[in-house]
Short mmCIF file of C-alpha atoms and ligand atoms in Angstrom, two decimals:
data_model
loop_
_atom_site.label_atom_id
_atom_site.label_comp_id
_atom_site.label_asym_id
_atom_site.label_seq_id
_atom_site.Cartn_x
_atom_site.Cartn_y
_atom_site.Cartn_z
CA UNK A 1 59.89 82.97 -212.11
CA UNK A 2 63.04 83.78 -209.97
CA UNK A 3 63.03 84.58 -206.07
CA UNK A 4 64.37 88.09 -205.62
CA UNK A 5 65.60 89.68 -202.47
CA UNK A 6 68.42 92.42 -201.67
CA UNK A 7 70.33 89.87 -199.92
CA UNK A 8 70.71 86.00 -200.40
CA UNK A 9 72.10 84.06 -197.33
CA UNK A 10 73.28 80.60 -197.83
CA UNK A 11 73.37 79.01 -194.75
CA UNK A 12 71.78 79.70 -191.30
CA UNK A 13 74.62 79.28 -188.58
CA UNK A 14 76.17 81.91 -186.59
CA UNK A 15 77.79 83.78 -189.55
CA UNK A 16 74.43 83.87 -191.64
CA UNK A 17 72.15 84.76 -188.88
CA UNK A 18 74.26 87.61 -187.57
CA UNK A 19 74.86 89.04 -190.85
CA UNK A 20 70.85 88.59 -191.69
CA UNK A 21 70.10 90.48 -188.46
CA UNK A 22 72.42 93.50 -189.51
CA UNK A 23 71.31 93.92 -192.96
CA UNK A 24 67.66 93.29 -192.49
CA UNK A 25 67.13 96.86 -191.78
CA UNK A 26 68.40 97.62 -195.19
CA UNK A 27 66.75 95.42 -197.37
CA UNK A 28 65.22 92.18 -197.83
CA UNK A 29 66.91 89.06 -196.78
CA UNK A 30 66.25 85.41 -198.21
CA UNK A 31 67.92 82.80 -196.00
CA UNK A 32 68.38 79.30 -197.82
CA UNK A 33 69.45 76.61 -195.48
CA UNK A 34 69.21 72.70 -196.75
CA UNK A 35 67.69 71.22 -193.61
CA UNK A 36 65.92 73.08 -190.76
CA UNK A 37 67.15 76.19 -189.93
CA UNK A 38 68.88 75.20 -186.66
CA UNK A 39 70.55 71.93 -188.37
CA UNK A 40 74.00 73.65 -188.50
CA UNK A 41 77.39 73.06 -187.09
CA UNK A 42 77.06 76.16 -184.91
CA UNK A 43 74.15 74.44 -183.23
CA UNK A 44 76.89 71.49 -182.15
CA UNK A 45 79.49 73.77 -180.94
CA UNK A 46 80.30 72.78 -177.40
CA UNK A 47 83.41 74.57 -176.36
CA UNK A 48 82.74 78.45 -176.87
CA UNK A 49 84.23 81.73 -178.17
CA UNK A 50 87.46 83.03 -177.48
CA UNK A 51 87.61 86.67 -176.27
CA UNK A 52 90.03 88.92 -174.25
CA UNK A 53 87.76 89.56 -171.34
CA UNK A 54 89.79 88.31 -168.23
CA UNK A 55 91.67 90.77 -165.76
CA UNK A 56 94.77 88.54 -166.30
CA UNK A 57 94.60 88.73 -170.09
CA UNK A 58 95.57 91.12 -173.03
CA UNK A 59 94.87 91.43 -176.76
CA UNK A 60 98.65 90.78 -177.27
CA UNK A 61 98.61 87.59 -175.48
CA UNK A 62 95.51 86.29 -177.61
CA UNK A 63 97.24 87.47 -180.79
CA UNK A 64 100.32 85.68 -179.97
CA UNK A 65 98.53 82.42 -178.85
CA UNK A 66 96.69 82.71 -182.28
CA UNK A 67 100.16 83.17 -184.30
CA UNK A 68 101.56 80.46 -182.39
CA UNK A 69 99.20 78.00 -183.23
CA UNK A 70 98.94 78.73 -186.74
CA UNK A 71 102.54 78.03 -187.28
CA UNK A 72 103.80 80.72 -189.25
CA UNK A 73 100.85 81.23 -191.73
CA UNK A 74 98.40 83.44 -189.85
CA UNK A 75 97.84 87.02 -191.27
CA UNK A 76 99.06 88.94 -188.57
CA UNK A 77 97.00 91.98 -189.36
CA UNK A 78 93.83 90.00 -189.59
CA UNK A 79 94.71 88.19 -186.28
CA UNK A 80 95.00 91.60 -184.47
CA UNK A 81 91.70 92.84 -186.12
CA UNK A 82 89.57 90.04 -185.32
CA UNK A 83 90.95 89.61 -181.42
CA UNK A 84 90.38 93.34 -181.09
CA UNK A 85 86.89 93.31 -182.47
CA UNK A 86 85.74 90.21 -180.40
CA UNK A 87 84.70 91.78 -177.24
CA UNK A 88 82.28 94.34 -178.81
CA UNK A 89 80.65 91.46 -180.67
CA UNK A 90 80.19 89.42 -177.44
CA UNK A 91 78.45 92.38 -176.12
CA UNK A 92 76.22 92.34 -179.10
CA UNK A 93 75.51 88.65 -178.64
CA UNK A 94 74.61 89.19 -174.97
CA UNK A 95 72.43 92.05 -175.99
CA UNK A 96 70.73 89.79 -178.55
CA UNK A 97 69.84 87.49 -175.77
CA UNK A 98 72.31 84.89 -175.68
CA UNK A 99 72.91 83.59 -172.38
CA UNK A 100 76.55 82.70 -171.62
CA UNK A 101 77.42 81.10 -168.23
CA UNK A 102 78.46 83.64 -165.48
CA UNK A 103 80.88 83.14 -162.27
CA UNK A 104 78.88 81.24 -159.78
CA UNK A 105 79.79 83.80 -157.17
CA UNK A 106 79.55 87.02 -159.42
CA UNK A 107 76.63 86.78 -161.86
CA UNK A 108 77.97 90.17 -163.61
CA UNK A 109 81.05 88.28 -164.81
CA UNK A 110 81.37 85.73 -167.48
CA UNK A 111 82.73 82.33 -166.71
CA UNK A 112 85.91 81.97 -168.77
CA UNK A 113 87.11 78.45 -169.65
CA UNK A 114 90.47 77.19 -171.11
CA UNK A 115 91.22 75.04 -173.96
CA UNK A 116 94.48 73.93 -175.88
CA UNK A 117 97.33 76.68 -176.84
CA UNK A 118 95.51 79.45 -174.65
CA UNK A 119 97.72 80.96 -172.04
CA UNK A 120 94.88 82.34 -170.27
CA UNK A 121 91.44 81.63 -169.30
CA UNK A 122 89.33 83.25 -172.32
CA UNK A 123 86.63 81.11 -173.59
CA UNK A 124 83.25 82.62 -173.00
CA UNK A 125 80.75 79.67 -173.11
CA UNK A 126 77.05 78.41 -172.31
CA UNK A 127 78.00 75.30 -170.18
CA UNK A 128 78.91 72.95 -173.00
CA UNK A 129 76.38 74.02 -175.26
CA UNK A 130 77.78 77.41 -176.55
CA UNK A 131 76.55 77.20 -180.10
CA UNK A 132 72.97 76.10 -179.24
CA UNK A 133 72.62 79.13 -177.10
CA UNK A 134 73.80 81.37 -179.89
CA UNK A 135 71.73 79.72 -182.44
CA UNK A 136 68.90 79.87 -180.43
CA UNK A 137 69.11 83.64 -179.57
CA UNK A 138 69.79 84.59 -183.21
CA UNK A 139 66.93 82.60 -184.72
CA UNK A 140 64.48 84.11 -182.16
CA UNK A 141 65.63 87.80 -183.36
CA UNK A 142 65.39 86.69 -186.81
CA UNK A 143 61.78 85.35 -186.34
CA UNK A 144 60.86 88.71 -185.35
CA UNK A 145 62.28 90.42 -188.37
CA UNK A 146 59.59 90.88 -191.13
CA UNK A 147 62.46 91.26 -193.79
CA UNK A 148 63.91 88.00 -193.07
CA UNK A 149 62.42 84.92 -195.03
CA UNK A 150 63.73 81.39 -194.42
CA UNK A 151 63.67 78.91 -197.03
CA UNK A 152 64.28 75.55 -195.04
CA UNK A 153 65.20 72.13 -197.04
CA UNK A 154 66.62 74.27 -199.93
CA UNK A 155 70.06 73.43 -201.02
CA UNK A 156 72.09 75.64 -203.21
CA UNK A 157 73.30 73.94 -206.21
CA UNK A 158 75.34 76.29 -208.03
CA UNK A 159 76.09 80.15 -208.12
CA UNK A 160 74.88 82.44 -210.80
CA UNK A 161 77.55 84.34 -212.14
CA UNK A 162 77.68 87.14 -215.02
CA UNK A 163 79.94 84.62 -217.44
CA UNK A 164 77.43 81.82 -216.87
CA UNK A 165 74.57 84.23 -218.00
CA UNK A 166 76.53 85.44 -220.70
CA UNK A 167 77.28 81.96 -221.95
CA UNK A 168 73.74 81.51 -222.09
CA UNK A 169 72.95 84.68 -223.92
CA UNK A 170 71.24 86.65 -221.06
CA UNK A 171 73.78 89.57 -220.62
CA UNK A 172 76.09 91.01 -223.34
CA UNK A 173 79.17 92.29 -221.62
CA UNK A 174 81.53 91.14 -218.77
CA UNK A 175 83.68 93.57 -217.31
CA UNK A 176 84.61 91.44 -214.03
CA UNK A 177 83.08 88.39 -212.76
CA UNK A 178 80.04 88.95 -210.46
CA UNK A 179 77.66 87.10 -208.84
CA UNK A 180 73.58 87.55 -209.24
CA UNK A 181 72.18 84.76 -206.95
CA UNK A 182 72.07 80.82 -206.90
CA UNK A 183 70.34 77.84 -208.41
CA UNK A 184 68.59 75.85 -205.39
CA UNK A 185 67.13 72.67 -205.18
CA UNK A 186 63.56 72.62 -203.19
CA UNK A 187 64.25 69.23 -201.72
CA UNK A 188 60.63 68.91 -200.92
CA UNK A 189 59.55 68.99 -204.51
CA UNK A 190 62.61 68.06 -206.42
CA UNK A 191 62.35 71.31 -208.38
CA UNK A 192 65.28 73.79 -208.89
CA UNK A 193 64.48 77.46 -208.30
CA UNK A 194 66.25 80.38 -209.39
CA UNK A 195 67.13 82.88 -206.44
CA UNK A 196 68.32 86.31 -207.38
CA UNK A 197 69.81 89.03 -205.09
CA UNK A 198 71.91 91.93 -205.05
CA UNK A 199 74.40 90.54 -202.66
CA UNK A 200 75.11 86.93 -201.95
CA UNK A 201 76.81 85.62 -198.75
CA UNK A 202 77.88 82.09 -198.72
CA UNK A 203 77.89 80.89 -195.17
CA UNK A 204 77.49 77.10 -195.53
CA UNK A 205 80.03 76.02 -193.13
CA UNK A 206 82.82 73.25 -193.31
CA UNK A 207 83.36 69.98 -194.96
CA UNK A 208 84.00 67.39 -192.38
CA UNK A 209 81.91 64.83 -194.17
CA UNK A 210 84.63 64.59 -196.85
CA UNK A 211 86.16 62.04 -194.31
CA UNK A 212 84.81 58.87 -192.79
CA UNK A 213 85.21 59.92 -189.26
CA UNK A 214 84.26 63.59 -188.43
CA UNK A 215 82.12 65.28 -185.68
CA UNK A 216 80.55 67.51 -188.03
CA UNK A 217 76.93 67.16 -188.79
CA UNK A 218 75.35 65.75 -192.17
CA UNK A 219 75.27 69.16 -193.63
CA UNK A 220 79.13 69.63 -193.69
CA UNK A 221 79.79 68.68 -197.13
CA UNK A 222 81.52 71.65 -198.52
CA UNK A 223 78.88 73.01 -200.57
CA UNK A 224 80.03 76.67 -200.51
CA UNK A 225 83.78 76.03 -201.36
CA UNK A 226 82.81 73.50 -203.94
CA UNK A 227 79.99 76.25 -205.68
CA UNK A 228 82.28 78.91 -205.06
CA UNK A 229 85.37 77.14 -206.88
CA UNK A 230 83.18 76.35 -209.72
CA UNK A 231 82.06 79.80 -210.10
CA UNK A 232 85.49 81.07 -210.16
CA UNK A 233 86.42 82.21 -206.52
CA UNK A 234 90.00 81.53 -205.10
CA UNK A 235 90.36 78.87 -202.73
CA UNK A 236 92.96 78.96 -199.88
CA UNK A 237 94.73 76.73 -197.70
CA UNK A 238 92.59 73.59 -197.93
CA UNK A 239 95.73 71.18 -197.15
CA UNK A 240 94.98 72.51 -193.27
CA UNK A 241 92.05 70.20 -192.17
CA UNK A 242 91.94 70.09 -188.22
CA UNK A 243 91.31 66.87 -186.86
CA UNK A 244 89.82 67.21 -183.15
CA UNK A 245 91.67 65.03 -180.77
CA UNK A 246 88.75 63.71 -178.74
CA UNK A 247 85.69 62.62 -180.15
CA UNK A 248 83.59 59.88 -178.60
CA UNK A 249 84.59 56.38 -179.66
CA UNK A 250 81.19 54.44 -179.46
CA UNK A 251 79.57 52.17 -181.90
CA UNK A 252 76.05 53.59 -181.48
CA UNK A 253 77.45 57.18 -181.97
CA UNK A 254 78.67 58.67 -185.09
CA UNK A 255 79.83 62.04 -184.44
CA UNK A 256 79.81 63.35 -180.69
CA UNK A 257 82.42 65.50 -179.54
CA UNK A 258 83.97 65.63 -176.15
CA UNK A 259 84.98 69.13 -175.97
CA UNK A 260 88.54 70.55 -175.52
CA UNK A 261 87.21 72.49 -172.53
CA UNK A 262 87.23 68.93 -170.55
CA UNK A 263 90.93 69.24 -170.94
CA UNK A 264 91.01 72.60 -169.99
CA UNK A 265 89.36 71.62 -166.65
CA UNK A 266 92.12 69.03 -165.80
CA UNK A 267 91.24 65.94 -167.84
CA UNK A 268 94.26 63.65 -168.96
CA UNK A 269 94.58 61.63 -171.99
CA UNK A 270 95.66 58.09 -171.19
CA UNK A 271 96.11 54.76 -172.84
CA UNK A 272 94.17 51.59 -172.31
CA UNK A 273 96.81 50.79 -169.57
CA UNK A 274 96.10 53.93 -167.84
CA UNK A 275 99.45 55.64 -168.92
CA UNK A 276 99.30 59.54 -169.53
CA UNK A 277 101.52 59.86 -172.55
CA UNK A 278 101.31 63.81 -173.70
CA UNK A 279 104.10 64.57 -171.46
CA UNK A 280 106.32 62.65 -174.10
CA UNK A 281 104.92 64.87 -176.90
CA UNK A 282 105.00 68.32 -175.89
CA UNK A 283 105.63 70.47 -172.65
CA UNK A 284 101.97 71.77 -172.64
CA UNK A 285 100.88 68.17 -172.44
CA UNK A 286 97.16 67.56 -172.86
CA UNK A 287 96.80 71.57 -173.39
CA UNK A 288 99.13 71.38 -176.26
CA UNK A 289 97.78 72.58 -179.92
CA UNK A 290 95.23 70.33 -181.63
CA UNK A 291 97.83 69.40 -184.50
CA UNK A 292 100.19 67.99 -181.73
CA UNK A 293 97.58 66.16 -179.59
CA UNK A 294 95.68 64.63 -182.71
CA UNK A 295 99.05 63.42 -184.00
CA UNK A 296 100.00 61.91 -180.77
CA UNK A 297 96.87 60.02 -180.18
CA UNK A 298 97.28 58.75 -184.01
CA UNK A 299 100.82 57.72 -182.96
CA UNK A 300 99.64 55.84 -179.74
CA UNK A 301 96.90 54.00 -181.49
CA UNK A 302 99.14 53.02 -184.26
CA UNK A 303 101.88 51.92 -181.61
CA UNK A 304 99.56 49.98 -179.46
CA UNK A 305 97.04 48.55 -181.96
CA UNK A 306 94.29 50.17 -180.03
CA UNK A 307 91.03 51.22 -181.24
CA UNK A 308 90.97 54.54 -179.35
CA UNK A 309 92.49 56.25 -176.16
CA UNK A 310 90.91 57.49 -173.03
CA UNK A 311 90.05 61.12 -171.35
CA UNK A 312 90.07 60.87 -167.68
CA UNK A 313 88.44 63.59 -165.60
CA UNK A 314 87.49 61.27 -162.77
CA UNK A 315 89.97 62.95 -160.35
CA UNK A 316 87.60 66.34 -160.31
CA UNK A 317 84.61 66.76 -158.04
CA UNK A 318 81.64 64.79 -159.68
CA UNK A 319 79.04 67.88 -159.06
CA UNK A 320 81.59 70.02 -160.81
CA UNK A 321 81.84 67.85 -163.79
CA UNK A 322 78.07 67.63 -164.05
CA UNK A 323 77.53 71.23 -163.78
CA UNK A 324 80.06 72.21 -166.20
CA UNK A 325 79.29 69.44 -168.90
CA UNK A 326 75.77 68.73 -168.50
CA UNK A 327 75.63 67.90 -172.10
CA UNK A 328 78.63 65.66 -172.47
CA UNK A 329 77.91 63.95 -169.17
CA UNK A 330 74.14 63.06 -170.07
CA UNK A 331 75.27 61.87 -173.63
CA UNK A 332 77.83 59.42 -172.24
CA UNK A 333 75.60 58.24 -169.43
CA UNK A 334 72.94 57.44 -171.92
CA UNK A 335 75.60 55.06 -173.35
CA UNK A 336 76.60 53.38 -170.02
CA UNK A 337 79.84 55.42 -169.40
CA UNK A 338 79.67 57.68 -166.26
CA UNK A 339 82.35 60.30 -166.87
CA UNK A 340 82.82 61.07 -163.07
CA UNK A 341 83.59 57.66 -162.38
CA UNK A 342 85.44 56.14 -165.74
CA UNK A 343 87.43 57.52 -168.64
CA UNK A 344 85.75 58.07 -171.78
CA UNK A 345 86.99 56.42 -175.04
CA UNK A 346 88.12 58.92 -177.72
CA UNK A 347 89.54 58.96 -181.11
CA UNK A 348 90.50 61.98 -183.42
CA UNK A 349 88.05 62.93 -186.20
CA UNK A 350 87.89 65.70 -188.89
CA UNK A 351 86.39 68.78 -187.13
CA UNK A 352 87.39 71.99 -188.96
CA UNK A 353 88.36 73.36 -192.51
CA UNK A 354 91.11 75.88 -191.90
CA UNK A 355 91.10 77.00 -195.64
CA UNK A 356 88.20 78.18 -197.76
CA UNK A 357 87.04 80.88 -200.16
CA UNK A 358 89.73 83.72 -199.84
CA UNK A 359 88.08 86.94 -198.48
CA UNK A 360 89.29 90.46 -197.77
CA UNK A 361 88.79 92.23 -194.56
CA UNK A 362 85.19 92.62 -195.21
CA UNK A 363 84.19 89.17 -196.18
CA UNK A 364 84.48 89.82 -199.88
CA UNK A 365 85.78 87.03 -202.35
CA UNK A 366 87.18 87.67 -205.73
CA UNK A 367 83.66 87.56 -207.41
CA UNK A 368 81.85 91.08 -207.06
CA UNK A 369 78.62 90.60 -204.83
CA UNK A 370 79.96 87.57 -203.38
CA UNK A 371 80.70 87.24 -199.70
CA UNK A 372 81.76 84.46 -197.51
CA UNK A 373 81.78 84.15 -193.85
CA UNK A 374 82.53 81.55 -191.09
CA UNK A 375 84.24 78.01 -191.84
CA UNK A 376 83.51 78.31 -195.53
CA UNK A 377 85.87 81.41 -195.74
CA UNK A 378 89.57 81.88 -195.64
CA UNK A 379 90.46 85.25 -194.18
CA UNK A 380 93.98 84.61 -192.67
CA UNK A 381 93.16 84.13 -189.24
CA UNK A 382 93.68 80.46 -188.66
CA UNK A 383 97.00 79.86 -190.36
CA UNK A 384 98.09 76.35 -190.41
CA UNK A 385 96.04 75.29 -187.45
CA UNK A 386 93.30 77.25 -186.09
CA UNK A 387 93.44 78.03 -182.17
CA UNK A 388 90.34 76.62 -180.31
CA UNK A 389 87.32 78.60 -179.99
CA UNK A 390 88.61 81.19 -182.62
CA UNK A 391 86.10 79.97 -185.09
CA UNK A 392 82.88 81.39 -183.72
CA UNK A 393 84.85 84.70 -183.00
CA UNK A 394 85.70 84.82 -186.58
CA UNK A 395 82.31 84.28 -187.78
CA UNK A 396 80.81 87.09 -185.60
CA UNK A 397 83.52 89.74 -186.45
CA UNK A 398 83.30 89.13 -190.09
CA UNK A 399 79.61 88.67 -190.32
CA UNK A 400 79.25 92.21 -188.87
CA UNK A 401 82.12 93.61 -191.23
CA UNK A 402 80.46 92.09 -194.19
CA UNK A 403 77.26 93.25 -193.24
CA UNK A 404 78.54 97.03 -193.28
CA UNK A 405 80.21 96.32 -196.54
CA UNK A 406 77.24 94.51 -198.32
CA UNK A 407 74.95 97.54 -197.27
CA UNK A 408 77.17 99.77 -199.19
CA UNK A 409 77.13 97.38 -202.12
CA UNK A 410 73.37 97.27 -202.08
CA UNK A 411 73.30 100.76 -202.40
CA UNK A 412 75.59 100.61 -205.53
CA UNK A 413 73.77 97.91 -207.20
CA UNK A 414 70.22 98.96 -206.37
CA UNK A 415 70.24 100.90 -209.93
CA UNK A 416 70.79 97.71 -211.80
CA UNK A 417 67.70 96.04 -213.21
CA UNK A 418 67.74 92.30 -212.54
CA UNK A 419 69.17 90.15 -215.42
CA UNK A 420 67.10 88.06 -217.44
CA UNK A 421 68.10 84.40 -215.94
CA UNK A 422 67.13 81.30 -217.77
CA UNK A 423 65.44 78.80 -215.48
CA UNK A 424 67.64 75.81 -214.45
CA UNK A 425 67.91 73.63 -217.64
CA UNK A 426 67.80 69.79 -216.51
CA UNK A 427 68.83 68.74 -220.21
CA UNK A 428 66.31 65.94 -220.60
CA UNK A 429 67.77 64.28 -217.39
CA UNK A 430 65.80 61.03 -216.51
CA UNK A 431 65.38 59.58 -212.87
CA UNK A 432 67.97 57.13 -212.09
CA UNK A 433 67.37 53.75 -210.74
CA UNK A 434 71.07 53.63 -209.92
CA UNK A 435 71.10 55.24 -206.33
CA UNK A 436 73.74 52.65 -205.48
CA UNK A 437 76.15 54.48 -207.75
CA UNK A 438 75.95 57.57 -205.56
CA UNK A 439 75.95 55.60 -202.06
CA UNK A 440 79.02 53.67 -203.33
CA UNK A 441 80.79 56.88 -204.48
CA UNK A 442 80.19 58.53 -201.26
CA UNK A 443 81.62 56.06 -199.37
CA UNK A 444 84.83 55.57 -201.29
CA UNK A 445 85.49 59.26 -201.20
CA UNK A 446 85.20 59.40 -197.45
CA UNK A 447 87.23 56.18 -196.87
CA UNK A 448 90.07 57.28 -199.28
CA UNK A 449 90.23 60.74 -197.65
CA UNK A 450 90.67 59.19 -194.05
CA UNK A 451 93.17 56.54 -195.28
CA UNK A 452 95.14 58.44 -197.42
CA UNK A 453 94.88 61.94 -196.93
CA UNK A 454 94.40 62.08 -193.06
CA UNK A 455 96.16 62.99 -190.10
CA UNK A 456 99.75 61.69 -191.21
CA UNK A 457 100.33 61.97 -195.42
CA UNK A 458 102.78 60.88 -197.81
CA UNK A 459 103.34 61.80 -201.50
CA UNK A 460 102.59 58.64 -202.64
CA UNK A 461 99.32 58.29 -200.91
CA UNK A 462 98.45 61.46 -201.96
CA UNK A 463 99.13 60.72 -205.57
CA UNK A 464 96.94 57.52 -205.63
CA UNK A 465 94.10 59.57 -203.79
CA UNK A 466 94.31 62.02 -206.70
CA UNK A 467 94.20 59.53 -209.28
CA UNK A 468 91.14 57.98 -207.78
CA UNK A 469 89.43 61.20 -207.13
CA UNK A 470 89.80 61.88 -210.65
CA UNK A 471 88.07 58.87 -211.83
CA UNK A 472 85.17 59.11 -209.37
CA UNK A 473 84.64 62.87 -210.39
CA UNK A 474 84.48 62.04 -214.24
CA UNK A 475 81.87 59.29 -212.94
CA UNK A 476 79.82 61.68 -211.12
CA UNK A 477 80.13 64.48 -213.67
CA UNK A 478 78.40 61.91 -216.27
CA UNK A 479 75.65 60.74 -213.79
CA UNK A 480 75.01 64.61 -212.75
CA UNK A 481 74.53 65.57 -216.41
CA UNK A 482 72.16 62.39 -217.25
CA UNK A 483 69.81 62.07 -214.32
CA UNK A 484 67.57 64.15 -212.34
CA UNK A 485 69.30 66.28 -209.77
CA UNK A 486 68.89 64.88 -206.00
CA UNK A 487 70.35 66.22 -202.89
CA UNK A 488 72.57 63.11 -202.32
CA UNK A 489 73.94 63.85 -205.89
CA UNK A 490 74.64 67.35 -205.25
CA UNK A 491 76.57 66.86 -201.86
CA UNK A 492 78.35 64.03 -203.44
CA UNK A 493 79.42 66.32 -206.42
CA UNK A 494 80.67 68.80 -203.87
CA UNK A 495 82.59 66.28 -201.44
CA UNK A 496 84.49 65.16 -204.66
CA UNK A 497 85.34 68.57 -205.86
CA UNK A 498 86.32 69.44 -201.99
CA UNK A 499 88.36 66.13 -201.64
CA UNK A 500 90.33 67.06 -205.12
CA UNK A 501 90.95 70.51 -203.79
CA UNK A 502 92.61 69.16 -200.42
CA UNK A 503 94.45 66.78 -202.16
CA UNK A 504 95.86 69.19 -204.63
CA UNK A 505 96.60 71.64 -202.01
CA UNK A 506 98.36 68.84 -199.79
CA UNK A 507 100.41 67.72 -202.89
CA UNK A 508 101.49 71.45 -203.31
CA UNK A 509 102.82 71.96 -199.85
CA UNK A 510 106.24 70.26 -199.80
CA UNK A 511 106.91 70.53 -195.99
CA UNK A 512 105.10 69.72 -192.78
CA UNK A 513 103.51 72.60 -190.96
CA UNK A 514 100.87 72.95 -188.73
CA UNK A 515 97.92 70.54 -189.37
CA UNK A 516 99.69 69.18 -192.77
CA UNK A 517 102.20 66.57 -191.74
CA UNK A 518 103.79 64.47 -194.41
CA UNK A 519 106.35 61.65 -194.35
CA UNK A 520 108.18 62.94 -197.24
CA UNK A 521 109.14 66.41 -195.87
CA UNK A 522 108.91 66.16 -192.35
CA UNK A 523 110.24 69.39 -191.51
CA UNK A 524 109.09 73.11 -191.73
CA UNK A 525 110.57 74.92 -194.29
CA UNK A 526 110.57 78.58 -193.79
CA UNK A 527 110.92 79.38 -197.43
CA UNK A 528 107.28 77.89 -197.98
CA UNK A 529 105.61 80.15 -195.31
CA UNK A 530 103.20 81.32 -197.95
CA UNK A 531 99.36 80.34 -198.56
CA UNK A 532 98.39 77.73 -201.14
CA UNK A 533 95.87 79.19 -203.47
CA UNK A 534 93.92 77.28 -205.80
CA UNK A 535 91.23 78.03 -208.53
CA UNK A 536 89.40 76.76 -211.37
CA UNK A 537 91.62 78.64 -213.85
CA UNK A 538 94.83 77.29 -212.32
CA UNK A 539 95.22 74.27 -209.84
CA UNK A 540 98.58 74.51 -208.03
CA UNK A 541 101.61 72.71 -209.55
CA UNK A 542 101.17 69.35 -207.55
CA UNK A 543 103.58 66.75 -209.39
C1 SIN B 601 85.59 72.00 -178.70
O1 SIN B 601 84.82 72.39 -177.59
O2 SIN B 601 86.49 71.40 -178.42
C2 SIN B 601 85.59 72.62 -179.93
C3 SIN B 601 85.88 74.06 -180.04
C4 SIN B 601 86.49 74.42 -181.10
O3 SIN B 601 86.92 73.54 -182.09
O4 SIN B 601 86.95 75.54 -181.19
#
């Protein structure tokens, strides 16, 4: 028996929760989330939300900073829309109970932080735990709504679309492709359930786990992009993977970020000998755009053979550092690093997927009734390199726009009967006693992507990676259809699909621009200032 609702939200970060709260007055909402509801990338966001609130700031300045960071690929109409709609969405978050940090001497004024590429202080934050503050407030509001039901430890496997139903004989006509819901693995029972909805929102976040080193949580396995791609959604600009320059380098910690806000408050990058090197790479030094800083660190590490560089904020007043960055200070201290007295060892790591499922300005994908918002989506805002703290901003602005559009879609689709959807067919699959195959492929993909498809790329490495991914993909498909589905297997299939899309997109871009840097085409080519679009029907020519 299918689980039905008006809206199905897949993911429980800022995008999903904001959307759910806005549509819950119009219908029932099922929120499917693959771990506990607060296990999201949002929850880990340290820096904050960029929005024009300062007296010395303007919408035009935020727009021009975003365009400069995006290196010629931002869609200017989208940038303007997001920047303009940011301040009202921030006010809504405050009304929902998010406690942003105020100025010390003026409780009525929000304290504005600074990050790389921003010409003004405009980062609204909750100390260095902004995401946690947002997630907590939105979850508290969602818990008060009788129309919102959470399904924790439920992992969406694949979308249910008209064509799929047609193939299995459940519907008889297909005019244009549309989405009806998803098959979802209940991780507690191992059973696959059918979730049907009149409107489906994918907000599953990004795909940092495609890479060996990432500051993303374990949930970031590209599930939304992979499922959308398999269902026929268009995927755009996946070659632009953002590597955050400063992740903590420590054997006991696998994914702890040292926020860019630390550099915003004056921290400098130095090498093991104490040399500050950023002036050699960009006039903005430590606050240059993220792609520049990550490449500079990569070059320094390759040049010196060192395992990491260091971030030094010891010149600032220790009380200031402890108050402004309590989370980073405490986490480092637990590992024996007192950041008020010694530099922090850091390395770049995969952080943010700038591409994703292509949407219009209301978050609609090319599959009717399927929306995508947040990191999983490509709206045109980020271009070739996302400006720091523009992602939570994009998520709240688009969650609002998508909610308005989805409510109209609901009215339109109300009249339709639910289709007869066949239960998930396990095709006689049996339990596997070869979990090692899954573990091995996980490791191989992530290592391959880090070594061959990382901060600095080349055509020959990309081609090698593509050949290997193709072989692993065939192995996984065989495994997938012969053995009982597990969450590890579903995630492995997804990271493999996303890895393949990143490689193909990277091969198609024969220039260096923003986050995509290749030794074979080291310059930007203005004739190539357009998006890379990939779909199941047509992978880009990548020879
Ligand atoms: C950070 O705090 O450095 C991350 C902010 C972002 O990625 O936008």
